[in-house]
CSV table of N, CA and C in Angstrom, one decimal:
chain,number,residue,atom,x,y,z
A,169,UNK,N,45.2,-36.4,0.0
A,169,UNK,CA,45.8,-37.0,-0.9
A,169,UNK,C,45.2,-37.9,-2.4
A,170,UNK,N,45.5,-37.4,-3.4
A,170,UNK,CA,44.8,-37.8,-4.6
A,170,UNK,C,45.2,-39.2,-4.9
A,171,UNK,N,44.4,-40.4,-4.8
A,171,UNK,CA,44.7,-41.9,-5.3
A,171,UNK,C,45.1,-41.7,-6.8
A,172,UNK,N,46.1,-42.5,-7.1
A,172,UNK,CA,46.6,-42.5,-8.3
A,172,UNK,C,47.0,-44.0,-8.8
A,173,UNK,N,46.5,-44.6,-9.7
A,173,UNK,CA,47.0,-46.0,-10.2
A,173,UNK,C,47.1,-45.9,-11.8
A,174,UNK,N,47.8,-47.2,-12.1
A,174,UNK,CA,47.9,-47.5,-13.6
A,174,UNK,C,47.2,-48.7,-13.9
A,175,UNK,N,46.4,-48.8,-14.6
A,175,UNK,CA,45.7,-50.2,-15.3
A,175,UNK,C,46.3,-50.6,-16.5
A,176,UNK,N,47.0,-51.9,-16.7
A,176,UNK,CA,46.9,-52.3,-18.0
A,176,UNK,C,46.1,-53.3,-18.7
A,177,UNK,N,45.5,-53.0,-19.8
A,177,UNK,CA,44.6,-54.0,-20.3
A,177,UNK,C,45.1,-54.7,-21.0
A,178,UNK,N,44.7,-56.0,-21.2
A,178,UNK,CA,45.6,-57.0,-22.2
A,178,UNK,C,44.2,-57.5,-23.2
A,179,UNK,N,44.4,-57.6,-24.4
A,179,UNK,CA,43.4,-58.3,-25.4
A,179,UNK,C,44.6,-59.6,-25.7
A,180,UNK,N,44.2,-60.8,-25.3
A,180,UNK,CA,45.4,-61.5,-25.6
A,180,UNK,C,45.1,-62.3,-26.8
A,181,UNK,N,46.2,-62.7,-27.4
A,181,UNK,CA,45.9,-63.4,-29.0
A,181,UNK,C,47.0,-63.9,-29.5
A,182,UNK,N,47.3,-65.0,-30.3
A,182,UNK,CA,48.6,-65.6,-31.0
A,182,UNK,C,48.7,-65.2,-32.0
A,183,UNK,N,47.9,-64.1,-32.8
A,183,UNK,CA,48.3,-63.3,-33.9
A,183,UNK,C,48.7,-62.1,-33.7
A,184,UNK,N,47.6,-61.4,-32.7
A,184,UNK,CA,48.3,-60.0,-32.4
A,184,UNK,C,47.6,-60.0,-30.7
A,185,UNK,N,48.7,-59.4,-29.9
A,185,UNK,CA,48.1,-59.0,-28.5
A,185,UNK,C,47.9,-57.6,-28.7
A,186,UNK,N,46.8,-57.2,-28.3
A,186,UNK,CA,46.8,-55.8,-28.1
A,186,UNK,C,46.7,-55.1,-26.6
A,187,UNK,N,47.3,-54.3,-26.1
A,187,UNK,CA,47.2,-53.9,-24.9
A,187,UNK,C,47.1,-52.2,-24.9
A,188,UNK,N,46.5,-51.8,-23.9
A,188,UNK,CA,46.3,-50.3,-23.6
A,188,UNK,C,46.6,-49.9,-22.0
A,189,UNK,N,47.1,-49.0,-21.8
A,189,UNK,CA,47.4,-48.4,-20.5
A,189,UNK,C,46.5,-47.0,-20.1
A,190,UNK,N,46.1,-47.0,-18.9
A,190,UNK,CA,45.3,-45.7,-18.6
A,190,UNK,C,45.9,-45.5,-16.9
A,191,UNK,N,45.9,-44.1,-16.8
A,191,UNK,CA,46.6,-43.5,-15.2
A,191,UNK,C,44.7,-43.2,-15.0
A,192,UNK,N,44.6,-43.7,-13.7
A,192,UNK,CA,43.4,-43.0,-12.7
A,192,UNK,C,44.1,-42.3,-12.1
A,193,UNK,N,43.6,-41.0,-11.8
A,193,UNK,CA,44.0,-40.2,-10.8
A,193,UNK,C,42.6,-39.8,-10.1
A,194,UNK,N,42.4,-39.9,-9.0
A,194,UNK,CA,41.0,-39.7,-8.2
A,194,UNK,C,40.0,-40.5,-9.1
A,195,UNK,N,39.2,-39.9,-9.6
A,195,UNK,CA,37.9,-40.7,-10.2
A,195,UNK,C,37.9,-40.3,-11.8
A,196,UNK,N,39.2,-40.0,-12.2
A,196,UNK,CA,39.5,-39.5,-13.7
A,196,UNK,C,40.4,-40.5,-14.2
A,197,UNK,N,40.3,-40.9,-15.5
A,197,UNK,CA,41.0,-41.8,-16.3
A,197,UNK,C,41.8,-40.8,-17.4
A,198,UNK,N,43.0,-41.1,-17.5
A,198,UNK,CA,43.8,-40.5,-18.6
A,198,UNK,C,44.3,-41.6,-19.4
A,199,UNK,N,44.4,-41.3,-20.9
A,199,UNK,CA,44.9,-42.1,-21.8
A,199,UNK,C,46.4,-42.3,-21.5
A,200,UNK,N,47.5,-43.3,-21.5
A,200,UNK,CA,48.7,-43.3,-21.4
A,200,UNK,C,49.4,-44.1,-22.7
A,201,UNK,N,48.9,-45.2,-23.1
A,201,UNK,CA,49.4,-45.8,-24.4
A,201,UNK,C,48.5,-46.6,-24.8
A,202,UNK,N,48.7,-47.1,-26.2
A,202,UNK,CA,48.3,-48.7,-26.7
A,202,UNK,C,49.0,-49.1,-27.7
A,203,UNK,N,49.2,-50.2,-27.8
A,203,UNK,CA,50.0,-50.7,-29.1
A,203,UNK,C,49.5,-52.4,-29.3
A,204,UNK,N,50.4,-52.8,-30.0
A,204,UNK,CA,50.1,-54.4,-30.1
A,204,UNK,C,51.2,-55.1,-30.4
A,205,UNK,N,51.5,-56.5,-30.1
A,205,UNK,CA,52.8,-57.2,-30.4
A,205,UNK,C,52.2,-58.1,-31.6
A,206,UNK,N,52.8,-58.0,-32.7
A,206,UNK,CA,52.6,-58.6,-33.8
A,206,UNK,C,53.1,-60.0,-34.0
A,207,UNK,N,52.6,-61.0,-33.9
A,207,UNK,CA,53.0,-62.4,-33.8
A,207,UNK,C,52.9,-63.1,-35.0
A,208,UNK,N,52.0,-62.5,-36.1
A,208,UNK,CA,52.1,-63.3,-37.3
A,208,UNK,C,53.1,-63.8,-38.0
A,209,UNK,N,54.2,-63.4,-37.8
A,209,UNK,CA,55.5,-63.7,-38.6
A,209,UNK,C,56.2,-65.1,-37.8
A,210,UNK,N,55.5,-65.5,-36.8
A,210,UNK,CA,56.1,-66.6,-36.1
A,210,UNK,C,55.3,-67.7,-36.1
A,211,UNK,N,56.0,-68.8,-36.9
A,211,UNK,CA,55.3,-70.4,-36.9
A,211,UNK,C,55.3,-71.0,-35.5
A,212,UNK,N,56.0,-70.9,-34.7
A,212,UNK,CA,56.5,-71.8,-33.5
A,212,UNK,C,55.1,-71.3,-32.4
A,213,UNK,N,54.4,-71.9,-32.3
A,213,UNK,CA,53.5,-71.5,-31.1
A,213,UNK,C,54.1,-71.3,-29.7
A,214,UNK,N,55.2,-71.8,-29.5
A,214,UNK,CA,55.6,-71.7,-27.9
A,214,UNK,C,56.5,-70.5,-28.3
A,215,UNK,N,57.3,-70.0,-29.4
A,215,UNK,CA,57.9,-68.9,-29.4
A,215,UNK,C,56.8,-67.7,-29.3
A,216,UNK,N,55.8,-67.8,-29.7
A,216,UNK,CA,54.7,-66.9,-29.4
A,216,UNK,C,54.4,-66.5,-28.1
A,217,UNK,N,54.0,-67.8,-27.4
A,217,UNK,CA,53.9,-67.7,-26.1
A,217,UNK,C,55.0,-67.0,-25.0
A,218,UNK,N,56.4,-67.4,-25.5
A,218,UNK,CA,57.4,-66.7,-25.0
A,218,UNK,C,57.4,-65.2,-25.2
A,219,UNK,N,57.3,-65.0,-26.3
A,219,UNK,CA,57.1,-63.5,-26.8
A,219,UNK,C,56.1,-62.6,-25.8
A,220,UNK,N,54.9,-63.3,-26.0
A,220,UNK,CA,53.7,-62.8,-25.3
A,220,UNK,C,54.2,-62.6,-23.5
A,221,UNK,N,54.8,-63.5,-23.2
A,221,UNK,CA,55.2,-63.3,-21.7
A,221,UNK,C,56.3,-62.3,-21.4
A,222,UNK,N,57.3,-62.3,-22.2
A,222,UNK,CA,58.4,-61.4,-22.2
A,222,UNK,C,57.8,-59.9,-22.5
A,223,UNK,N,56.8,-59.9,-23.3
A,223,UNK,CA,56.4,-58.5,-23.7
A,223,UNK,C,55.6,-57.9,-22.6
A,224,UNK,N,54.7,-58.7,-21.9
A,224,UNK,CA,53.9,-58.5,-20.8
A,224,UNK,C,54.9,-58.1,-19.7
A,225,UNK,N,55.8,-58.9,-19.3
A,225,UNK,CA,57.0,-58.1,-18.2
A,225,UNK,C,57.5,-57.2,-18.6
A,226,UNK,N,57.7,-56.9,-19.8
A,226,UNK,CA,58.3,-55.7,-20.3
A,226,UNK,C,57.4,-54.4,-19.9
A,227,UNK,N,56.0,-54.5,-20.3
A,227,UNK,CA,55.0,-53.5,-19.8
A,227,UNK,C,54.9,-53.3,-18.5
A,228,UNK,N,55.0,-54.4,-17.7
A,228,UNK,CA,55.1,-54.1,-16.3
A,228,UNK,C,56.1,-53.6,-15.6
A,229,UNK,N,57.2,-53.9,-16.2
A,229,UNK,CA,58.6,-53.2,-15.5
A,229,UNK,C,58.7,-52.0,-16.1
A,230,UNK,N,58.0,-51.5,-17.2
A,230,UNK,CA,58.5,-50.1,-17.8
A,230,UNK,C,57.4,-49.2,-17.0
A,231,UNK,N,55.8,-49.6,-16.9
A,231,UNK,CA,54.8,-48.7,-16.7
A,231,UNK,C,54.2,-48.9,-15.3
A,232,UNK,N,54.9,-50.3,-14.6
A,232,UNK,CA,54.6,-50.4,-13.2
A,232,UNK,C,53.0,-50.2,-12.8
A,233,UNK,N,52.3,-51.0,-13.9
A,233,UNK,CA,50.6,-51.1,-13.4
A,233,UNK,C,50.2,-51.5,-11.9
A,234,UNK,N,49.3,-51.0,-11.4
A,234,UNK,CA,49.0,-51.4,-10.3
A,234,UNK,C,47.9,-52.7,-10.4
A,235,UNK,N,47.1,-52.8,-11.5
A,235,UNK,CA,46.3,-53.8,-11.9
A,235,UNK,C,46.3,-54.3,-13.4
A,236,UNK,N,46.0,-55.1,-13.3
A,236,UNK,CA,45.7,-55.5,-14.8
A,236,UNK,C,44.5,-56.2,-15.4
A,237,UNK,N,43.6,-55.8,-16.2
A,237,UNK,CA,42.6,-56.2,-16.8
A,237,UNK,C,42.7,-57.1,-18.1
A,238,UNK,N,42.1,-58.2,-18.2
A,238,UNK,CA,42.3,-59.0,-19.3
A,238,UNK,C,41.0,-59.6,-19.8
A,239,UNK,N,41.3,-59.6,-21.2
A,239,UNK,CA,39.8,-60.3,-21.8
A,239,UNK,C,39.8,-61.7,-21.7
A,240,UNK,N,38.9,-62.0,-21.1
A,240,UNK,CA,38.7,-63.8,-21.3
A,240,UNK,C,38.4,-64.5,-22.5
A,241,UNK,N,39.1,-65.5,-23.1
A,241,UNK,CA,38.6,-66.3,-24.3
A,241,UNK,C,37.2,-66.6,-24.0
A,242,UNK,N,36.8,-66.8,-25.3
A,242,UNK,CA,35.4,-66.9,-25.7
A,242,UNK,C,35.2,-68.1,-26.5
A,243,UNK,N,34.2,-68.9,-26.3
A,243,UNK,CA,34.1,-70.1,-27.3
A,243,UNK,C,33.2,-69.8,-28.3
A,244,UNK,N,34.1,-69.9,-29.3
A,244,UNK,CA,33.3,-69.6,-30.8
A,244,UNK,C,33.0,-70.8,-31.5
A,245,UNK,N,33.3,-71.2,-32.6
A,245,UNK,CA,32.8,-72.6,-33.1
A,245,UNK,C,34.3,-73.3,-33.4
A,246,UNK,N,35.5,-72.7,-33.0
A,246,UNK,CA,36.4,-73.4,-33.3
A,246,UNK,C,37.3,-73.6,-32.2
A,247,UNK,N,37.3,-74.7,-31.4
A,247,UNK,CA,37.7,-75.4,-30.2
A,247,UNK,C,39.5,-75.1,-30.3
A,248,UNK,N,40.2,-75.2,-31.2
A,248,UNK,CA,41.3,-75.1,-31.2
A,248,UNK,C,41.9,-73.5,-31.4
A,249,UNK,N,41.0,-72.4,-31.7
A,249,UNK,CA,41.1,-71.2,-31.4
A,249,UNK,C,41.2,-70.8,-30.1
A,250,UNK,N,40.1,-71.2,-29.4
A,250,UNK,CA,39.7,-70.9,-28.0
A,250,UNK,C,41.0,-71.6,-27.3
A,251,UNK,N,41.4,-72.8,-27.3
A,251,UNK,CA,42.8,-73.4,-27.0
A,251,UNK,C,43.9,-72.5,-27.0
A,252,UNK,N,44.1,-71.8,-28.1
A,252,UNK,CA,45.4,-71.0,-28.2
A,252,UNK,C,45.2,-69.8,-27.5
A,253,UNK,N,43.8,-69.0,-27.7
A,253,UNK,CA,43.6,-67.8,-26.8
A,253,UNK,C,43.8,-68.0,-25.6
A,254,UNK,N,43.2,-69.2,-25.1
A,254,UNK,CA,43.5,-69.5,-23.6
A,254,UNK,C,45.0,-69.6,-22.8
A,255,UNK,N,45.8,-70.2,-23.8
A,255,UNK,CA,47.1,-70.3,-23.6
A,255,UNK,C,47.7,-68.8,-23.8
A,256,UNK,N,47.3,-67.9,-24.5
A,256,UNK,CA,48.1,-66.6,-24.6
A,256,UNK,C,47.6,-65.8,-23.6
A,257,UNK,N,46.4,-66.0,-23.1
A,257,UNK,CA,45.9,-65.3,-21.8
A,257,UNK,C,46.5,-65.8,-20.6
A,258,UNK,N,46.8,-67.2,-20.6
A,258,UNK,CA,47.5,-67.7,-19.4
A,258,UNK,C,48.6,-67.2,-19.2
A,259,UNK,N,49.5,-67.0,-20.4
A,259,UNK,CA,50.8,-66.7,-20.0
A,259,UNK,C,51.1,-65.2,-19.7
A,260,UNK,N,50.3,-64.3,-20.4
A,260,UNK,CA,50.2,-63.0,-20.2
A,260,UNK,C,49.6,-63.1,-18.6
A,261,UNK,N,48.9,-63.8,-17.9
A,261,UNK,CA,48.4,-63.9,-16.6
A,261,UNK,C,49.6,-64.1,-15.9
A,262,UNK,N,50.4,-65.4,-16.0
A,262,UNK,CA,51.4,-65.7,-15.5
A,262,UNK,C,52.5,-64.6,-15.4
A,263,UNK,N,52.8,-64.0,-16.5
A,263,UNK,CA,53.7,-62.6,-16.4
A,263,UNK,C,53.1,-61.7,-15.5
A,264,UNK,N,51.9,-61.3,-15.4
A,264,UNK,CA,51.7,-60.5,-13.9
A,264,UNK,C,51.9,-61.1,-12.8
A,265,UNK,N,51.4,-62.3,-12.5
A,265,UNK,CA,51.4,-63.0,-11.4
A,265,UNK,C,53.2,-62.9,-10.8
A,266,UNK,N,53.9,-63.2,-12.0
A,266,UNK,CA,55.3,-63.4,-11.8
A,266,UNK,C,55.7,-61.9,-10.8
A,267,UNK,N,55.0,-60.9,-11.5
A,267,UNK,CA,55.2,-59.5,-10.8
A,267,UNK,C,54.6,-59.1,-9.8
A,268,UNK,N,53.5,-60.3,-9.3
A,268,UNK,CA,52.6,-59.8,-8.1
A,268,UNK,C,51.8,-58.5,-8.8
A,269,UNK,N,51.2,-58.6,-9.8
A,269,UNK,CA,50.0,-57.6,-10.1
A,269,UNK,C,48.5,-58.2,-9.8
A,270,UNK,N,48.0,-57.6,-9.4
A,270,UNK,CA,46.5,-58.0,-9.2
A,270,UNK,C,46.0,-58.2,-10.8
A,271,UNK,N,45.1,-59.3,-11.0
A,271,UNK,CA,44.6,-59.7,-12.3
A,271,UNK,C,43.2,-59.6,-12.2
A,272,UNK,N,42.3,-59.0,-13.1
A,272,UNK,CA,40.8,-59.3,-13.1
A,272,UNK,C,40.6,-59.8,-14.6
A,273,UNK,N,39.9,-60.7,-15.1
A,273,UNK,CA,39.4,-61.0,-16.2
A,273,UNK,C,37.8,-60.8,-16.4
A,274,UNK,N,37.9,-60.2,-17.7
A,274,UNK,CA,36.4,-59.8,-18.2
A,274,UNK,C,36.0,-60.5,-19.4
A,275,UNK,N,34.7,-60.7,-19.7
A,275,UNK,CA,34.1,-61.6,-20.7
A,275,UNK,C,34.0,-60.6,-21.8
A,276,UNK,N,34.2,-60.7,-23.1
A,276,UNK,CA,34.3,-59.5,-23.9
A,276,UNK,C,32.8,-58.9,-24.0
A,277,UNK,N,31.7,-59.6,-23.8
A,277,UNK,CA,30.3,-58.8,-23.7
A,277,UNK,C,30.6,-57.9,-22.5
A,278,UNK,N,31.0,-58.2,-21.4
A,278,UNK,CA,31.2,-57.3,-20.3
A,278,UNK,C,32.1,-55.9,-20.5
A,279,UNK,N,32.9,-56.3,-21.6
A,279,UNK,CA,33.8,-55.1,-21.8
A,279,UNK,C,33.1,-54.0,-22.4
A,280,UNK,N,32.2,-54.8,-23.9
A,280,UNK,CA,31.6,-54.2,-24.8
A,280,UNK,C,30.4,-53.4,-24.0
A,281,UNK,N,29.8,-53.8,-23.1
A,281,UNK,CA,28.9,-53.3,-22.2
A,281,UNK,C,29.3,-52.1,-21.4
A,282,UNK,N,30.4,-52.3,-20.9
A,282,UNK,CA,31.1,-51.1,-20.0
A,282,UNK,C,31.5,-49.9,-20.9
A,283,UNK,N,31.8,-50.2,-22.2
A,283,UNK,CA,32.4,-49.1,-23.1
A,283,UNK,C,31.1,-48.4,-24.0
A,284,UNK,N,30.4,-49.3,-24.3
A,284,UNK,CA,29.4,-48.6,-25.5
A,284,UNK,C,28.1,-48.9,-24.6
A,285,UNK,N,27.5,-49.6,-23.7
A,285,UNK,CA,26.3,-49.9,-23.1
A,285,UNK,C,25.7,-50.8,-23.9
A,286,UNK,N,26.3,-51.5,-25.0
A,286,UNK,CA,25.5,-52.7,-25.6
A,286,UNK,C,26.8,-54.0,-25.5
A,287,UNK,N,26.2,-54.9,-25.2
A,287,UNK,CA,27.2,-56.4,-25.0
A,287,UNK,C,27.2,-56.8,-26.5
A,288,UNK,N,26.7,-56.4,-27.4
A,288,UNK,CA,26.8,-56.9,-28.7
A,288,UNK,C,27.6,-55.9,-29.6
A,289,UNK,N,28.2,-54.8,-29.2
A,289,UNK,CA,28.8,-53.8,-30.0
A,289,UNK,C,29.8,-54.3,-30.9
A,290,UNK,N,30.0,-53.7,-31.9
A,290,UNK,CA,31.3,-54.0,-32.8
A,290,UNK,C,32.5,-53.6,-32.4
A,291,UNK,N,33.6,-54.3,-32.8
A,291,UNK,CA,35.2,-53.7,-32.4
A,291,UNK,C,35.1,-52.1,-32.9
A,292,UNK,N,34.5,-51.9,-34.0
A,292,UNK,CA,34.5,-50.4,-34.6
A,292,UNK,C,34.0,-49.6,-33.6
A,293,UNK,N,32.5,-50.2,-32.9
A,293,UNK,CA,31.7,-49.0,-32.2
A,293,UNK,C,32.6,-49.0,-30.6
A,294,UNK,N,33.1,-50.1,-30.3
A,294,UNK,CA,34.1,-49.7,-28.9
A,294,UNK,C,35.0,-48.9,-29.5
A,295,UNK,N,35.9,-48.9,-30.4
A,295,UNK,CA,37.2,-48.2,-30.8
A,295,UNK,C,36.5,-46.8,-30.7
A,296,UNK,N,35.7,-46.4,-31.6
A,296,UNK,CA,35.0,-45.1,-31.5
A,296,UNK,C,34.5,-44.6,-30.5
A,297,UNK,N,34.0,-45.2,-29.6
A,297,UNK,CA,33.6,-44.7,-28.2
A,297,UNK,C,34.9,-44.5,-27.4
A,298,UNK,N,35.8,-45.4,-27.6
A,298,UNK,CA,37.0,-45.0,-26.6
A,298,UNK,C,38.0,-43.8,-27.3
A,299,UNK,N,37.5,-43.8,-28.6
A,299,UNK,CA,38.3,-42.5,-28.9
A,299,UNK,C,37.8,-41.1,-28.5
A,300,UNK,N,36.4,-41.3,-28.4
A,300,UNK,CA,35.8,-40.0,-28.0
A,300,UNK,C,35.8,-39.9,-26.5
A,301,UNK,N,35.9,-40.9,-25.7
A,301,UNK,CA,36.1,-40.7,-24.4
A,301,UNK,C,37.5,-40.2,-23.9
A,302,UNK,N,38.6,-40.8,-24.6
A,302,UNK,CA,39.9,-40.7,-24.0
A,302,UNK,C,40.6,-39.4,-25.0
A,303,UNK,N,39.9,-39.0,-25.8
A,303,UNK,CA,40.3,-37.7,-26.7
A,303,UNK,C,41.6,-38.3,-27.5
A,304,UNK,N,41.3,-39.5,-28.3
A,304,UNK,CA,42.2,-40.1,-29.0
A,304,UNK,C,42.3,-39.6,-30.5
A,305,UNK,N,43.3,-38.7,-31.0
A,305,UNK,CA,43.4,-38.3,-32.3
A,305,UNK,C,42.9,-39.2,-33.4
A,306,UNK,N,43.4,-40.2,-33.4
A,306,UNK,CA,43.2,-41.3,-34.4
A,306,UNK,C,43.0,-42.6,-33.9
A,307,UNK,N,42.7,-43.5,-34.8
A,307,UNK,CA,42.4,-45.1,-34.5
A,307,UNK,C,43.7,-45.8,-35.4
A,308,UNK,N,44.2,-47.1,-34.5
A,308,UNK,CA,45.3,-47.7,-35.1
A,308,UNK,C,44.4,-48.5,-36.2
A,309,UNK,N,45.4,-49.2,-37.1
A,309,UNK,CA,44.9,-49.9,-38.3
A,309,UNK,C,44.3,-50.9,-37.8
A,310,UNK,N,44.8,-51.6,-36.8
A,310,UNK,CA,44.3,-53.0,-36.3
A,310,UNK,C,44.0,-52.7,-34.7
A,311,UNK,N,42.7,-53.0,-34.6
A,311,UNK,CA,41.7,-52.7,-33.4
A,311,UNK,C,42.1,-53.5,-32.0
A,312,UNK,N,43.1,-54.4,-32.1
A,312,UNK,CA,43.4,-55.4,-31.0
A,312,UNK,C,44.0,-54.4,-30.0
A,313,UNK,N,44.7,-53.4,-30.3
A,313,UNK,CA,45.1,-52.6,-29.1
A,313,UNK,C,44.0,-51.7,-28.5
A,314,UNK,N,43.1,-51.5,-29.3
A,314,UNK,CA,42.0,-50.7,-28.8
A,314,UNK,C,40.8,-51.5,-27.8
A,315,UNK,N,41.0,-52.9,-28.2
A,315,UNK,CA,40.4,-54.2,-27.3
A,315,UNK,C,40.9,-54.1,-25.9
A,316,UNK,N,42.4,-54.0,-25.8
A,316,UNK,CA,43.2,-53.9,-24.7
A,316,UNK,C,43.0,-52.8,-23.9
A,317,UNK,N,42.9,-51.8,-24.6
A,317,UNK,CA,42.6,-50.6,-23.6
A,317,UNK,C,41.0,-50.4,-23.4
A,318,UNK,N,40.3,-51.2,-24.0
A,318,UNK,CA,39.0,-51.1,-23.8
A,318,UNK,C,38.8,-52.0,-22.2
A,319,UNK,N,39.7,-53.0,-22.0
A,319,UNK,CA,39.7,-54.0,-20.9
A,319,UNK,C,39.8,-53.1,-19.7
A,320,UNK,N,40.8,-52.3,-20.0
A,320,UNK,CA,41.5,-51.5,-19.0
A,320,UNK,C,40.2,-50.3,-18.5
A,321,UNK,N,39.8,-49.8,-19.5
A,321,UNK,CA,38.7,-48.9,-19.3
A,321,UNK,C,37.4,-49.6,-18.5
A,322,UNK,N,37.2,-50.8,-18.8
A,322,UNK,CA,36.1,-51.4,-18.2
A,322,UNK,C,36.3,-51.7,-17.0
A,323,UNK,N,37.6,-52.1,-16.6
A,323,UNK,CA,38.3,-52.4,-15.2
A,323,UNK,C,37.9,-51.1,-14.2
A,324,UNK,N,38.3,-49.9,-14.9
A,324,UNK,CA,38.4,-48.5,-14.4
A,324,UNK,C,36.6,-48.5,-14.0
A,325,UNK,N,35.9,-48.6,-14.8
A,325,UNK,CA,34.4,-48.8,-14.6
A,325,UNK,C,33.7,-49.5,-13.7
A,326,UNK,N,34.4,-50.5,-13.6
A,326,UNK,CA,33.9,-51.7,-12.6
A,326,UNK,C,34.6,-52.0,-11.2
A,327,UNK,N,35.2,-50.9,-10.9
A,327,UNK,CA,36.3,-50.8,-9.6
A,327,UNK,C,35.4,-50.8,-8.7
A,328,UNK,N,35.9,-52.0,-7.6
A,328,UNK,CA,35.3,-52.4,-6.3
A,328,UNK,C,33.9,-53.3,-6.7
A,329,UNK,N,33.8,-53.6,-7.8
A,329,UNK,CA,32.6,-54.8,-8.1
A,329,UNK,C,33.5,-56.0,-8.3
A,330,UNK,N,34.1,-56.6,-7.5
A,330,UNK,CA,34.9,-58.0,-8.0
A,330,UNK,C,33.9,-59.1,-8.8
A,331,UNK,N,32.7,-58.9,-8.3
A,331,UNK,CA,32.0,-59.9,-8.9
A,331,UNK,C,31.9,-60.0,-10.3
A,332,UNK,N,32.3,-59.0,-11.1
A,332,UNK,CA,32.0,-58.9,-12.5
A,332,UNK,C,33.3,-59.8,-13.3
A,333,UNK,N,34.5,-60.2,-12.7
A,333,UNK,CA,35.3,-61.0,-13.2
A,333,UNK,C,36.1,-61.7,-12.2
A,334,UNK,N,36.9,-62.9,-12.2
A,334,UNK,CA,37.7,-63.5,-11.3
A,334,UNK,C,39.0,-62.4,-11.2
A,335,UNK,N,39.2,-62.3,-9.8
A,335,UNK,CA,40.5,-61.3,-9.4
A,335,UNK,C,41.3,-62.0,-9.1
A,336,UNK,N,42.7,-62.0,-9.3
A,336,UNK,CA,43.9,-62.7,-8.8
A,336,UNK,C,45.0,-61.8,-8.1
A,337,UNK,N,45.5,-62.0,-6.8
A,337,UNK,CA,46.5,-61.2,-6.3
A,337,UNK,C,48.0,-62.1,-6.6
A,338,UNK,N,48.0,-63.1,-6.7
A,338,UNK,CA,49.1,-64.0,-6.9
A,338,UNK,C,48.7,-65.3,-7.0
A,339,UNK,N,49.6,-66.2,-7.1
A,339,UNK,CA,49.7,-67.9,-7.5
A,339,UNK,C,48.8,-68.3,-6.2
A,340,UNK,N,48.8,-68.0,-5.1
A,340,UNK,CA,47.8,-68.4,-3.9
A,340,UNK,C,46.5,-68.2,-3.9
A,341,UNK,N,46.1,-67.0,-4.7
A,341,UNK,CA,44.7,-66.7,-4.5
A,341,UNK,C,44.3,-67.5,-6.2
A,342,UNK,N,45.4,-67.6,-7.2
A,342,UNK,CA,44.7,-68.3,-8.5
A,342,UNK,C,44.5,-69.7,-8.2
A,343,UNK,N,45.3,-70.0,-7.1
A,343,UNK,CA,45.0,-71.7,-7.1
A,343,UNK,C,43.7,-71.8,-6.3
A,344,UNK,N,43.6,-71.0,-4.9
A,344,UNK,CA,42.4,-71.2,-4.2
A,344,UNK,C,41.1,-70.7,-5.1
A,345,UNK,N,41.1,-69.9,-6.1
A,345,UNK,CA,40.0,-69.6,-6.7
A,345,UNK,C,39.6,-70.6,-7.8
A,346,UNK,N,40.5,-71.2,-8.0
A,346,UNK,CA,40.5,-72.5,-8.9
A,346,UNK,C,41.0,-74.0,-8.5
A,347,UNK,N,40.6,-74.2,-7.4
A,347,UNK,CA,40.8,-75.4,-7.0
A,347,UNK,C,40.1,-76.8,-7.8
A,348,UNK,N,39.3,-76.5,-8.5
A,348,UNK,CA,38.7,-77.6,-9.5
A,348,UNK,C,39.6,-77.7,-10.3
A,349,UNK,N,40.6,-77.0,-10.8
A,349,UNK,CA,41.8,-77.5,-11.9
A,349,UNK,C,42.9,-77.8,-11.5
A,350,UNK,N,43.1,-78.1,-9.7
A,350,UNK,CA,44.2,-78.5,-9.3
A,350,UNK,C,44.2,-80.1,-9.4
A,351,UNK,N,45.3,-80.5,-10.0
A,351,UNK,CA,45.5,-82.0,-10.0
A,351,UNK,C,45.7,-82.4,-8.7
A,352,UNK,N,44.8,-83.5,-8.0
A,352,UNK,CA,45.3,-83.8,-6.7
A,352,UNK,C,45.8,-85.5,-6.6
């Protein structure tokens, strides 16, 4: 019997949340979908978080992914931006955990390395490599959806190597792996 599973990749963001889905059959991956949730038009940050949660749950309920791969926020020069990204990521993770879907997070450099062989690749280089790998006819205007797809493909390539990112199968495993974050 050929093993089959679906991986949902998410690039969290409070302006654009990108996501991509792949289907894995045996040792081969097939492109399913990519899209983005546009959040620019909303001023209220809590509405954005609610929409991220709802869209992630909708994706899970529609495609029934077996696993979620999510890009971890990175520290740039702006602490506020990282805080916003962390919230977006947390809400997407909470949506997955609420449906008991296993989640693994990957650093942006790890995702770029898995796709292009270089941790310093540009968004465009990652997108072009994914286009070639998965036989996509064209690239979307915004590349955030390609970043979500890249997270899913990175997870496929790193299957069985749990040390590459933190992996959670539910709230209990999240709390256990993050005991330093629990208020006592």
